[in-house]
GROMACS .gro file of C-alpha atoms in nm:
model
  377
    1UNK     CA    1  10.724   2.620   5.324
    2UNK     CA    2  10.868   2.552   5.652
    3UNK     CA    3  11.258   2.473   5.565
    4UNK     CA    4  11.486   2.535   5.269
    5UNK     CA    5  11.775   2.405   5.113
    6UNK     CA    6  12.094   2.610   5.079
    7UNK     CA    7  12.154   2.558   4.706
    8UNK     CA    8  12.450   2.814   4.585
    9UNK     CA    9  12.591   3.121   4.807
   10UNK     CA   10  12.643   3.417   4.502
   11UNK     CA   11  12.880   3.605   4.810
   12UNK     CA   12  13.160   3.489   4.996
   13UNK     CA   13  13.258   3.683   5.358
   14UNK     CA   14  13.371   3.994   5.330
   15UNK     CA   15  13.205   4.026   4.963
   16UNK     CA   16  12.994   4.405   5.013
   17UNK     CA   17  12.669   4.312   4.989
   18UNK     CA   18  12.404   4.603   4.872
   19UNK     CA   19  12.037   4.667   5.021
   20UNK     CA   20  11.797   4.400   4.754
   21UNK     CA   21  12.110   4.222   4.573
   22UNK     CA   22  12.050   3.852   4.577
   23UNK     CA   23  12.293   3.666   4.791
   24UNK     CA   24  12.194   3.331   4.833
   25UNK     CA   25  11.975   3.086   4.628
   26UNK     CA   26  11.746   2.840   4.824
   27UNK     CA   27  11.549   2.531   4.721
   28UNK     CA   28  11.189   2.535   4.877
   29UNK     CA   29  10.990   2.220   4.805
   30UNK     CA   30  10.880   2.368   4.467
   31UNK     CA   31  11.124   2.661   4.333
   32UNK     CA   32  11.481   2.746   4.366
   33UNK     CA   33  11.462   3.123   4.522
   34UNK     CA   34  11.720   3.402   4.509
   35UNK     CA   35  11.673   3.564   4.855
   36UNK     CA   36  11.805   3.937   4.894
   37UNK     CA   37  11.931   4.114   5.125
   38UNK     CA   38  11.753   4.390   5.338
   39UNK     CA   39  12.041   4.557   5.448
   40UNK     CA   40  12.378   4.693   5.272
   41UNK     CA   41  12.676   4.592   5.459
   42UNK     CA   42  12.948   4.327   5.416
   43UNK     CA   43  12.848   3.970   5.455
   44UNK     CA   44  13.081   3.856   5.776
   45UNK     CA   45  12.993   3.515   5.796
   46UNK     CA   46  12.812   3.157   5.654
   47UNK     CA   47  12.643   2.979   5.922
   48UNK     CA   48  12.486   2.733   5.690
   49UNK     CA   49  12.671   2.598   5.416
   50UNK     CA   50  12.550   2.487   5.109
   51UNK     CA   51  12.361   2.157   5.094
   52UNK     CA   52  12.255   2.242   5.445
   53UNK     CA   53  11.914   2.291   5.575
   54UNK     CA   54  11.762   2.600   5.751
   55UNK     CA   55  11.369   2.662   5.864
   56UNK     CA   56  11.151   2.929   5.844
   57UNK     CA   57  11.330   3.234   6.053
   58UNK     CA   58  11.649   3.036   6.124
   59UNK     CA   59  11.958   3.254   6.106
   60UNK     CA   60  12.159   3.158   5.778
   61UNK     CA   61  12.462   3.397   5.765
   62UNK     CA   62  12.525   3.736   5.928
   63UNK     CA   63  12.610   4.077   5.751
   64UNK     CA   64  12.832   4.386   5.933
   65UNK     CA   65  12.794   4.700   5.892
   66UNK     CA   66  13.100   4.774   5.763
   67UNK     CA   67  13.494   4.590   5.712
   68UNK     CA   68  13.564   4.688   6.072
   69UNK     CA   69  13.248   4.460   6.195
   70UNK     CA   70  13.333   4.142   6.020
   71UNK     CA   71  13.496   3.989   6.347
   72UNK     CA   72  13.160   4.056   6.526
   73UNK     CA   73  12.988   3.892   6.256
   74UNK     CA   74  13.237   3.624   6.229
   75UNK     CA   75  13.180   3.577   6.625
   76UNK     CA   76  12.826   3.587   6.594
   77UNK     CA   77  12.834   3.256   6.357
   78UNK     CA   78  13.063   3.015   6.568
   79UNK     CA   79  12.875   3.167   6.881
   80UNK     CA   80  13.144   3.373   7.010
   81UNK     CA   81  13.355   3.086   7.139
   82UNK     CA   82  13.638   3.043   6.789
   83UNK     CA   83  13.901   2.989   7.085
   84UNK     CA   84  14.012   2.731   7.340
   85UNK     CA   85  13.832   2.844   7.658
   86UNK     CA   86  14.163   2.951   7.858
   87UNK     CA   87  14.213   3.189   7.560
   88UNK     CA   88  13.887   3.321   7.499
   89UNK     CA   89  13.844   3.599   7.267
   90UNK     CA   90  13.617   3.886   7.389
   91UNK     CA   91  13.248   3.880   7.355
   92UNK     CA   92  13.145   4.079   7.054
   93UNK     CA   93  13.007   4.407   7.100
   94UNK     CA   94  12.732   4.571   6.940
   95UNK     CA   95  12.716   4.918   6.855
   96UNK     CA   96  12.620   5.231   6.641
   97UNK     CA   97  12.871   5.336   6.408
   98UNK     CA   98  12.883   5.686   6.559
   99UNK     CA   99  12.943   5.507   6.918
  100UNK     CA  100  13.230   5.318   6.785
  101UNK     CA  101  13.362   5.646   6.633
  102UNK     CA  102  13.319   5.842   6.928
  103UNK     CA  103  13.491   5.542   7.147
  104UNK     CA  104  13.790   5.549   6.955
  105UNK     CA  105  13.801   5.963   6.996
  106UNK     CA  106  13.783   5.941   7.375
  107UNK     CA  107  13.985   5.617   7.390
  108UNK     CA  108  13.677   5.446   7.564
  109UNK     CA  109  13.698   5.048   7.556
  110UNK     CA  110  13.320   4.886   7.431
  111UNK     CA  111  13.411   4.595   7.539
  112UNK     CA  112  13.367   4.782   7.948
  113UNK     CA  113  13.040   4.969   7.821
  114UNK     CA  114  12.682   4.849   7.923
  115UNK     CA  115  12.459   4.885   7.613
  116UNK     CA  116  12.123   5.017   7.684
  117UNK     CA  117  11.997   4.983   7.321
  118UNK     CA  118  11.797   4.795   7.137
  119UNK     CA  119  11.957   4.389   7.218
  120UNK     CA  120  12.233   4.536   7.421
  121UNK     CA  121  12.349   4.768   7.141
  122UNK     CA  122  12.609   5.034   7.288
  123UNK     CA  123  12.499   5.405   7.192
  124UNK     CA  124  12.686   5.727   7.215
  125UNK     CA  125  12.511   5.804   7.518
  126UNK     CA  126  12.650   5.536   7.676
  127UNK     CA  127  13.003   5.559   7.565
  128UNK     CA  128  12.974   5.923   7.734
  129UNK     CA  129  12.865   5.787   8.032
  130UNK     CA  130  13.117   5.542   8.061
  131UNK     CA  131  13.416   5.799   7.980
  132UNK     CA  132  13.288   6.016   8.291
  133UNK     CA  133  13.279   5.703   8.489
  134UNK     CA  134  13.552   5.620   8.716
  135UNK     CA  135  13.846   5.420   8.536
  136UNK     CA  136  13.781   5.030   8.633
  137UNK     CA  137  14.092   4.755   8.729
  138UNK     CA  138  14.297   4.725   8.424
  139UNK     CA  139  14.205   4.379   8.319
  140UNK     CA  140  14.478   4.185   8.117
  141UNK     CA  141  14.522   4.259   7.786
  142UNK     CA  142  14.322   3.928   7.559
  143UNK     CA  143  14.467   3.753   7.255
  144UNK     CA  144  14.414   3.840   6.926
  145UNK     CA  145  14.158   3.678   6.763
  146UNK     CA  146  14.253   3.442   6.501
  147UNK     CA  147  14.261   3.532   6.153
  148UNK     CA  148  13.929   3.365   5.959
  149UNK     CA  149  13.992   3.152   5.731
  150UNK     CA  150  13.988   3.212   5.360
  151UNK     CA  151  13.631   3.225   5.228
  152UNK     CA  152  13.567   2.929   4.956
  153UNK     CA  153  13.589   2.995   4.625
  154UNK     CA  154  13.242   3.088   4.497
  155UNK     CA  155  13.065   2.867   4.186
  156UNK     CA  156  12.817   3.028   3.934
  157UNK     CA  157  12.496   2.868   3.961
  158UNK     CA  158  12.420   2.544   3.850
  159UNK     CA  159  12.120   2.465   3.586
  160UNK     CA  160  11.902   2.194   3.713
  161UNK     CA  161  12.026   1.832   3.606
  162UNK     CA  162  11.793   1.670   3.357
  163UNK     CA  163  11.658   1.339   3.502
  164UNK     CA  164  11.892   1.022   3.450
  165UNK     CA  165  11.772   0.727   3.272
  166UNK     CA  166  11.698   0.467   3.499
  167UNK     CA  167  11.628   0.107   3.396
  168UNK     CA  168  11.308  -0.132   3.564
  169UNK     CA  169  11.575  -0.400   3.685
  170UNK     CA  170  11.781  -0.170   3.837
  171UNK     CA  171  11.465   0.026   4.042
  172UNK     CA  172  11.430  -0.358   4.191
  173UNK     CA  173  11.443  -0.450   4.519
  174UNK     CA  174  11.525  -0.064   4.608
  175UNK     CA  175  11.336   0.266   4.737
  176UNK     CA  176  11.386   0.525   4.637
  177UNK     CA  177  11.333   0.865   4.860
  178UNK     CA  178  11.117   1.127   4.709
  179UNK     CA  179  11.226   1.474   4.627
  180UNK     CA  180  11.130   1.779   4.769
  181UNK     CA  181  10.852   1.845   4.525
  182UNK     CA  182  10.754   1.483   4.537
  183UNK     CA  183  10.721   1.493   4.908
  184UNK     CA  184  10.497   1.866   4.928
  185UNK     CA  185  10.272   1.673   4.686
  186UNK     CA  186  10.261   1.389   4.928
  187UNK     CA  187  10.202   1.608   5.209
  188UNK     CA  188   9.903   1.794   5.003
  189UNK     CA  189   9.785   1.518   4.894
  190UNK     CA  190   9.758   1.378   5.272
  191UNK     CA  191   9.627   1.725   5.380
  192UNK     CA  192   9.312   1.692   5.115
  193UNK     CA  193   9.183   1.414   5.306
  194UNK     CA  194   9.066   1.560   5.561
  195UNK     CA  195   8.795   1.762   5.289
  196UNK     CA  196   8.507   1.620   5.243
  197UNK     CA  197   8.487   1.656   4.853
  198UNK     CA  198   8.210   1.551   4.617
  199UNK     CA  199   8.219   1.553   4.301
  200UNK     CA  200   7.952   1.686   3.974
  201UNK     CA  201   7.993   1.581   3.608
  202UNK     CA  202   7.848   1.719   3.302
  203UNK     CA  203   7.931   1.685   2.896
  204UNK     CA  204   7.992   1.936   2.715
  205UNK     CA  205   7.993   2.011   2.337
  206UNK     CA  206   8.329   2.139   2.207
  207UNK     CA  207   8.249   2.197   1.872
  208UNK     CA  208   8.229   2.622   1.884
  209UNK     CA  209   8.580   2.615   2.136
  210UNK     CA  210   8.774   2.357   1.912
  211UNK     CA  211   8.698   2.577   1.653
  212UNK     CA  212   8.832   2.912   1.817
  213UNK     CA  213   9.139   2.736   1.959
  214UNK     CA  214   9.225   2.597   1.569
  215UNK     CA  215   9.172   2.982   1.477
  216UNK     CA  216   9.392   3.163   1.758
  217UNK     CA  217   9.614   2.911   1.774
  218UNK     CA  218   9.863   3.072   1.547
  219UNK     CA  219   9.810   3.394   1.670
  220UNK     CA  220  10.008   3.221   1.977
  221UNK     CA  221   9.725   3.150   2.170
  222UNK     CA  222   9.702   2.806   2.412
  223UNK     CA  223   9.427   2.596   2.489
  224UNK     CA  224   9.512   2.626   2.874
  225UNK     CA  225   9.471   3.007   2.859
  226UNK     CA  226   9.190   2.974   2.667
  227UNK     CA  227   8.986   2.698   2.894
  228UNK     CA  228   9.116   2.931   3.208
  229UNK     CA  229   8.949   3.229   3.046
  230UNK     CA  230   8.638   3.011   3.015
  231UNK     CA  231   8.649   2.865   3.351
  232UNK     CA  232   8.748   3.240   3.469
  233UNK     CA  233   8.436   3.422   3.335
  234UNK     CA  234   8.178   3.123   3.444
  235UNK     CA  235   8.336   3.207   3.809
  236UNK     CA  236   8.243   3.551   3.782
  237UNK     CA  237   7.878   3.412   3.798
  238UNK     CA  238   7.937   3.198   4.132
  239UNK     CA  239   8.180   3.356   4.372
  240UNK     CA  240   8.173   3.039   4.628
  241UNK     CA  241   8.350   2.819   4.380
  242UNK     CA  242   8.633   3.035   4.455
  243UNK     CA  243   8.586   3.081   4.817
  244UNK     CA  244   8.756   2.845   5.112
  245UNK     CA  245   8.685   2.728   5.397
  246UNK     CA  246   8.813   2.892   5.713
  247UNK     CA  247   9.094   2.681   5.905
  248UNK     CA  248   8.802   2.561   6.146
  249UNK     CA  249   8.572   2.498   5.947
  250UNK     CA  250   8.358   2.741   6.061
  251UNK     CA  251   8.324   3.009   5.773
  252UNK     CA  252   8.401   3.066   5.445
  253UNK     CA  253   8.676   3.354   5.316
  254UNK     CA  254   8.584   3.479   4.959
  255UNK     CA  255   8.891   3.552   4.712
  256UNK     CA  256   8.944   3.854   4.614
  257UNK     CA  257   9.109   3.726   4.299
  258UNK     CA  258   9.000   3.493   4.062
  259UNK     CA  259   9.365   3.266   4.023
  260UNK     CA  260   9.346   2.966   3.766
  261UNK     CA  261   9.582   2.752   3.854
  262UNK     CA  262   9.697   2.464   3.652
  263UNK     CA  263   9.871   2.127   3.722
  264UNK     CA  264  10.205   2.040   3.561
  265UNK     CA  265  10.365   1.770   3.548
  266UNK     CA  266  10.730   1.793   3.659
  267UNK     CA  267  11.004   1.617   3.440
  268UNK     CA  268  11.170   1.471   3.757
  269UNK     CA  269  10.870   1.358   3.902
  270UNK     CA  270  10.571   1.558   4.110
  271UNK     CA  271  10.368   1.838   3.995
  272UNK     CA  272  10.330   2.216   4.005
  273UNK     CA  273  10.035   2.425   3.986
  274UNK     CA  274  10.138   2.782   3.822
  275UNK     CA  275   9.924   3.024   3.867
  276UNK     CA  276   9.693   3.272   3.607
  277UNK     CA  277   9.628   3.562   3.839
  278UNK     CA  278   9.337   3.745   3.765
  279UNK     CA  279   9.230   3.549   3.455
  280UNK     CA  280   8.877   3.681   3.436
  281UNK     CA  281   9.028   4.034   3.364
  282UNK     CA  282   9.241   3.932   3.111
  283UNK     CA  283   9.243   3.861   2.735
  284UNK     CA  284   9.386   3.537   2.592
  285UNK     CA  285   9.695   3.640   2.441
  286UNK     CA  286   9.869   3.797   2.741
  287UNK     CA  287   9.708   3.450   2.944
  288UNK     CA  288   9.817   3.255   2.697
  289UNK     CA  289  10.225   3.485   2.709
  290UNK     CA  290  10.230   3.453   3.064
  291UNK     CA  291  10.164   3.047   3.075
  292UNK     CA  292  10.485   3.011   2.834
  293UNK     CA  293  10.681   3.179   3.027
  294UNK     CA  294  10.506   2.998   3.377
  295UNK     CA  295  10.566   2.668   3.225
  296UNK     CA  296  10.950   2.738   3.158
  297UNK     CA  297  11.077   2.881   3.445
  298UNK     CA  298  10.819   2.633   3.668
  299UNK     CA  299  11.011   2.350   3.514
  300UNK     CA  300  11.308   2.525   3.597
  301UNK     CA  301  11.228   2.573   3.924
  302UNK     CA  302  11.232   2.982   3.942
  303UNK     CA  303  10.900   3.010   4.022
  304UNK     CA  304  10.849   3.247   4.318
  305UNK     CA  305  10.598   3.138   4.566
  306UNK     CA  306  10.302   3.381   4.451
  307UNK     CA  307  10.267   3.180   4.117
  308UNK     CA  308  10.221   2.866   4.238
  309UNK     CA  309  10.070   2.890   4.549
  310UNK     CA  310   9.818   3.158   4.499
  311UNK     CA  311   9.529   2.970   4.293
  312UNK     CA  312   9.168   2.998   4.414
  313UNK     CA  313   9.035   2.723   4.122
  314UNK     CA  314   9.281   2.458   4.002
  315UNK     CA  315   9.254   2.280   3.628
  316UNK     CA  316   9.346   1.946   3.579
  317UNK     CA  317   9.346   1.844   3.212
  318UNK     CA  318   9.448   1.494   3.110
  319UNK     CA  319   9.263   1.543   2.766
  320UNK     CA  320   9.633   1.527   2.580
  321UNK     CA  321   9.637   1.189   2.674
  322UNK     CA  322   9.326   1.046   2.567
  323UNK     CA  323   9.180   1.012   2.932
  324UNK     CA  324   8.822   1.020   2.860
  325UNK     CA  325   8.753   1.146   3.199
  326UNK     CA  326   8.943   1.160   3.594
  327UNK     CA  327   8.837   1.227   3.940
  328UNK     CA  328   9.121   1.533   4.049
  329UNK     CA  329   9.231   1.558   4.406
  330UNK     CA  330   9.153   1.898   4.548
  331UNK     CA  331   9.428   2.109   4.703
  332UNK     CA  332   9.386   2.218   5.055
  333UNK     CA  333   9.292   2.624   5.059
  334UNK     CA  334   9.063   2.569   4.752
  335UNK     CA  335   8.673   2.440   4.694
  336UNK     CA  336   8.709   2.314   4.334
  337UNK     CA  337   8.936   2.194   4.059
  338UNK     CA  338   8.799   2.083   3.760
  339UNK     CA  339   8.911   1.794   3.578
  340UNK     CA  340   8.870   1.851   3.203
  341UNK     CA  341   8.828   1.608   2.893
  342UNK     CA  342   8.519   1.773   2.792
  343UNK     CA  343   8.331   1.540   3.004
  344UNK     CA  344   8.458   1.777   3.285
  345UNK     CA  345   8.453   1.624   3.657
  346UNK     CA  346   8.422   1.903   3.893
  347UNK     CA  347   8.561   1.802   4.268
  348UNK     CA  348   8.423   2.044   4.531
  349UNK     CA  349   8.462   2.095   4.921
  350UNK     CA  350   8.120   2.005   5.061
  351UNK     CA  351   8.160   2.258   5.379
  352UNK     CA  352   8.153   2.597   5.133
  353UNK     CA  353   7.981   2.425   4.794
  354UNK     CA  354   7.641   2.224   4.768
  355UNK     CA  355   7.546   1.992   4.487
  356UNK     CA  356   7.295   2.263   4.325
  357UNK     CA  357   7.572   2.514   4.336
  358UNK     CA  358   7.786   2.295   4.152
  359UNK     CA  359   7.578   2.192   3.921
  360UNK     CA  360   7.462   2.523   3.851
  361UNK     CA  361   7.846   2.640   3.795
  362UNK     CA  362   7.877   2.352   3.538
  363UNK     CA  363   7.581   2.505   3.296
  364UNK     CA  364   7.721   2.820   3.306
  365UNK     CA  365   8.008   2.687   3.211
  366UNK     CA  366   7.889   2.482   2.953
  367UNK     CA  367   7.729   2.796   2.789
  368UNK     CA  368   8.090   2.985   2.794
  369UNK     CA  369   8.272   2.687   2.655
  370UNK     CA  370   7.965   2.602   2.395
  371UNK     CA  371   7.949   2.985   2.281
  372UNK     CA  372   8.300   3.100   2.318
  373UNK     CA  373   8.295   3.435   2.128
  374UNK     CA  374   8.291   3.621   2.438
  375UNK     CA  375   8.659   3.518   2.547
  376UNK     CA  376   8.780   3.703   2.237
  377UNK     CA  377   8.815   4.067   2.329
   0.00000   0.00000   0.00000
């Protein structure tokens, strides 16, 4: 993620805002996000509205430290120039609560004080040095700043729109810009070709796993979470599968965690790969819990970022739709994803995985999957 879309504000300025209450919601290319805030305070100012755009680290809107801050804050957003030039308001001043406390005792004006704190922050040190300091010119007295205006009226939070009906003849003639998920899968899709993949097949008899998934399935249990337990456990044996290569090229990082992630189709077009964390530790019903629950909120976009961007294998299955068999596209910061319709494809990054390796993976596979009573437990 390098930018994000300003979707809903949940505060106006001078709403209190408390140390991890969600104050914002922002639209990354694959998940609408509530994003907290890390201090408690009141929140002065909005420098990006909604429907704007922000990157990674940019400022968004600026909280006080208490009521009496907000026209710092407020300053700090239009860049401390609100006024015509000839009647500039004062620079804002930054400084501790007890400096601005003791200021006011000893009739000291911050606005005249030199802050040697952290960013030019006035402490009580320095309002005690300036009170023994000799009294400067008396400068004239500023104008008032004006009064902010009324914050806008808040709205609740919208639901996602479902997709509009649109007819061939009127997609003629026209183009039509992708969305933010469509254009991360573009970009990933771009990324992968710089991987040299190959690619292993192997058939596989079903017969023993059809019949467990017809048994648990009304217990609740789901043939994804059962073919990522499968895939999960045959990983166990062969480590590299979920390894990556290094930025460079030059080494391999081995995971930690095995992650299944699998692809989703989104209903307004695009994909998204939720994540199984830790499937090989795991029994099928809480697997098979978890990916209800991934699938609904995914295609509601309130994913956070660790469940769909923290795979180390990736499932595609087409199977559903009588696709007899696929070649998948691997996603950068991965070494396989296995395409399944039982002929399964296996696509594999050639710098961490060799064609024995793969092949080897596959027949261990092929004896979970053919003698499944071990992903009951």
């Amino acid at each position: 993620m390098t930018e994000g879309k300003i979707v809903t504000w949940l505060k106006s300025p001078g709403d209190h805002v408390k140390k991890g209450e969600s104050i914002v919601v922002v639209e990354s290319d694959k998940a609408d996000m509530d994003v907290e805030s890390f201090v408690e305070g009141v929140l002065g100012s909005i420098a990006i509205p909604e429907g704007g755009t922000a990157t990674v680290g940019e400022a968004i809107a600026y909280i006080a430290e208490s009521e009496a801050d907000l026209a710092e804050a407020q300053a700090k957003a239009s860049g401390g120039a609100s006024a015509p030039a000839e009647a500039a308001a004062p620079a804002p001043v930054i400084a501790t609560p007890y400096a601005k406390k003791l200021a006011k005792e000893l009739g000291v004006d911050l606005g005249a004080v030199f802050g040697s704190g952290p960013n030019g922050r006035v402490t009580a040190a320095d309002v005690e040095a300036a009170k023994a300091a000799p009294p400067a010119p008396a400068a004239p007295a500023a104008p008032a700043p004006r009064r902010p205006r009324p914050p806008p009226p808040r709205r609740p939070r919208q639901p996602p729109r479902p997709p509009t009906e649109t007819s061939v003849s009127d997609l003629k003639g026209t183009t039509v810009p992708l969305t933010g998920l469509q254009l991360a899968v573009s970009k990933n899709m771009l990324a992968s070709l710089a991987i040299p993949e190959f690619r292993v097949a192997m058939s596989i008899g079903t017969g023993a796993f059809d019949a467990l998934y017809r048994r648990l399935k009304s217990k609740g249990v789901t043939m994804t979470a059962l073919l990522s337990k499968a895939v999960a456990l045959a990983l166990t044996q062969h480590p590299l599968l979920y390894a990556a290569a290094t930025a460079d090229g030059a080494g391999v990082t081995y995971s930690e965690h095995i992650n299944i992630a699998n692809a989703v189709a989104m209903p307004d077009g695009g994909l998204i790969t939720p994540v199984l964390a830790d499937a090989d530790q795991r029994d099928i019903y809480s697997l098979s819990r978890d990916w209800a629950d991934l699938v609904k909120r995914a295609r509601a976009k309130a994913l956070a970022p660790a469940e769909y961007s923290s795979g180390t294998f990736t499932i595609s299955n087409l199977g559903m739709f009588g696709v007899q068999a696929f070649d998948a596209v691997l996603p950068p910061g991965t070494t396989a994803i296995l395409a399944k319709q039982m002929v399964v494809n296996l696509t594999a990054d050639h710098r961490v995985v060799y064609g024995a390796q793969a092949a080897e993976f596959l027949v261990t596979l092929k004896k979970v999957i053919e003698n499944p009573d071990e992903l009951v437990f």
